[in-house]
């Protein structure tokens, strides 16, 4: 219970609640918690039961942000806006109690400005006691920041004893308002700094996204410049650079040159769109035939190159067989009949011999040229075998006749033997 104290002296029992209330105000985080702590603190360290906190908004008007007291007060005043000019006139028309402003006819003063006013039923309209607290009374504690700039106003009403507050109560309220103003300024600064930090973080995040998008765009451009757009395989530039690096590092490797045998007929028969699908199927088969670290490239048209990395000679020729098998099955695309796409392969093997960068580039070209030459030699060999097969089994347009058989005893001709498939490797 707060002691009455002597006139002009603040009782110790009143200081303790004020210190606790100010500690709660200073411990609040953010402007909203700070303002609510101010409203609750005035109730706890003064006799007043109704406390309204108004905060100056940009433009100079004041908004009722927090209320401590009955729900009826909240319903009437919370979130209401008081014009800054009306508040200034009310403070000028009031009695000055130090820095406090006491209005004896608040309803009349604010009513003229069309400002909502709560009339407490607990207080009498009139009383013969000159110290009685009446319904029209209002005590305001302005809160000033640096440079005496108004940051808010604390309005109090309905003291518990029903009387005009003693001097020590006014001093408690005035001191509390001074500290509350500092807390509001600090809370505003904190929220402004927090908002700036959030904005900076958003800007940094937007910058990070922009940089990531630019880097991804550059990576896409680099990928497009070094890869075949149809199959996604490495292109000639990528192949030659990686092959030269492997040769320079002395990695044992095998280079396979692959040229499709029947691709032109597919293009001529079904069109380039189907031909492109066939090329994609071929690329997928080559990818599936090699290991993860090997290189598969398309040089253009129907020419492909495979580089097997870190392989011995026996393993290199085993891979040649697997690549041959990749073309053993027909390709079916877009509902068209299966098409057998053959391929001629040439291999060039290079053991592990470390080279300088200049020599490595020359050696890489030599390996590609050697694999290409062997591929064409193999293709010519298969074509020669095909011609021999065609000559051994000529196509006849009419039945063969034997000249040593009497004409009257004609026979049905035997069927021509079927041509044998090309088994040359």
Short mmCIF file of C-alpha atoms in Angstrom, two decimals, residues 33 64 70-71 75 82 88 94 99 107-108 122 125 150 183 225 228 237 246-247 284 307 312 325 355 364 367 396 412:
data_model
loop_
_atom_site.label_atom_id
_atom_site.label_comp_id
_atom_site.label_asym_id
_atom_site.label_seq_id
_atom_site.Cartn_x
_atom_site.Cartn_y
_atom_site.Cartn_z
CA UNK A 33 5.62 -4.21 -25.55
CA UNK A 64 -4.37 5.68 -28.89
CA UNK A 70 -11.87 -1.48 -18.08
CA UNK A 71 -13.02 -2.83 -21.45
CA UNK A 75 -13.94 0.06 -26.68
CA UNK A 82 -6.48 12.66 -32.12
CA UNK A 88 -1.81 21.07 -28.75
CA UNK A 94 -4.95 23.20 -19.44
CA UNK A 99 5.14 19.33 -17.05
CA UNK A 107 -15.25 16.64 -22.48
CA UNK A 108 -15.88 20.23 -23.59
CA UNK A 122 -17.26 6.05 -11.27
CA UNK A 125 -20.39 15.06 -12.03
CA UNK A 150 6.56 15.43 -28.30
CA UNK A 183 12.04 4.19 -23.62
CA UNK A 225 29.19 -23.26 -75.94
CA UNK A 228 25.93 -30.35 -78.47
CA UNK A 237 35.85 -27.97 -78.39
CA UNK A 246 44.18 -36.21 -69.98
CA UNK A 247 47.15 -36.71 -72.31
CA UNK A 284 21.84 -42.48 -74.78
CA UNK A 307 37.19 -41.47 -74.68
CA UNK A 312 44.40 -50.86 -69.87
CA UNK A 325 26.79 -54.26 -79.10
CA UNK A 355 53.28 -34.78 -71.99
CA UNK A 364 45.28 -35.54 -78.75
CA UNK A 367 44.74 -39.97 -81.37
CA UNK A 396 17.76 -63.03 -110.63
CA UNK A 412 9.91 -75.44 -111.43
#
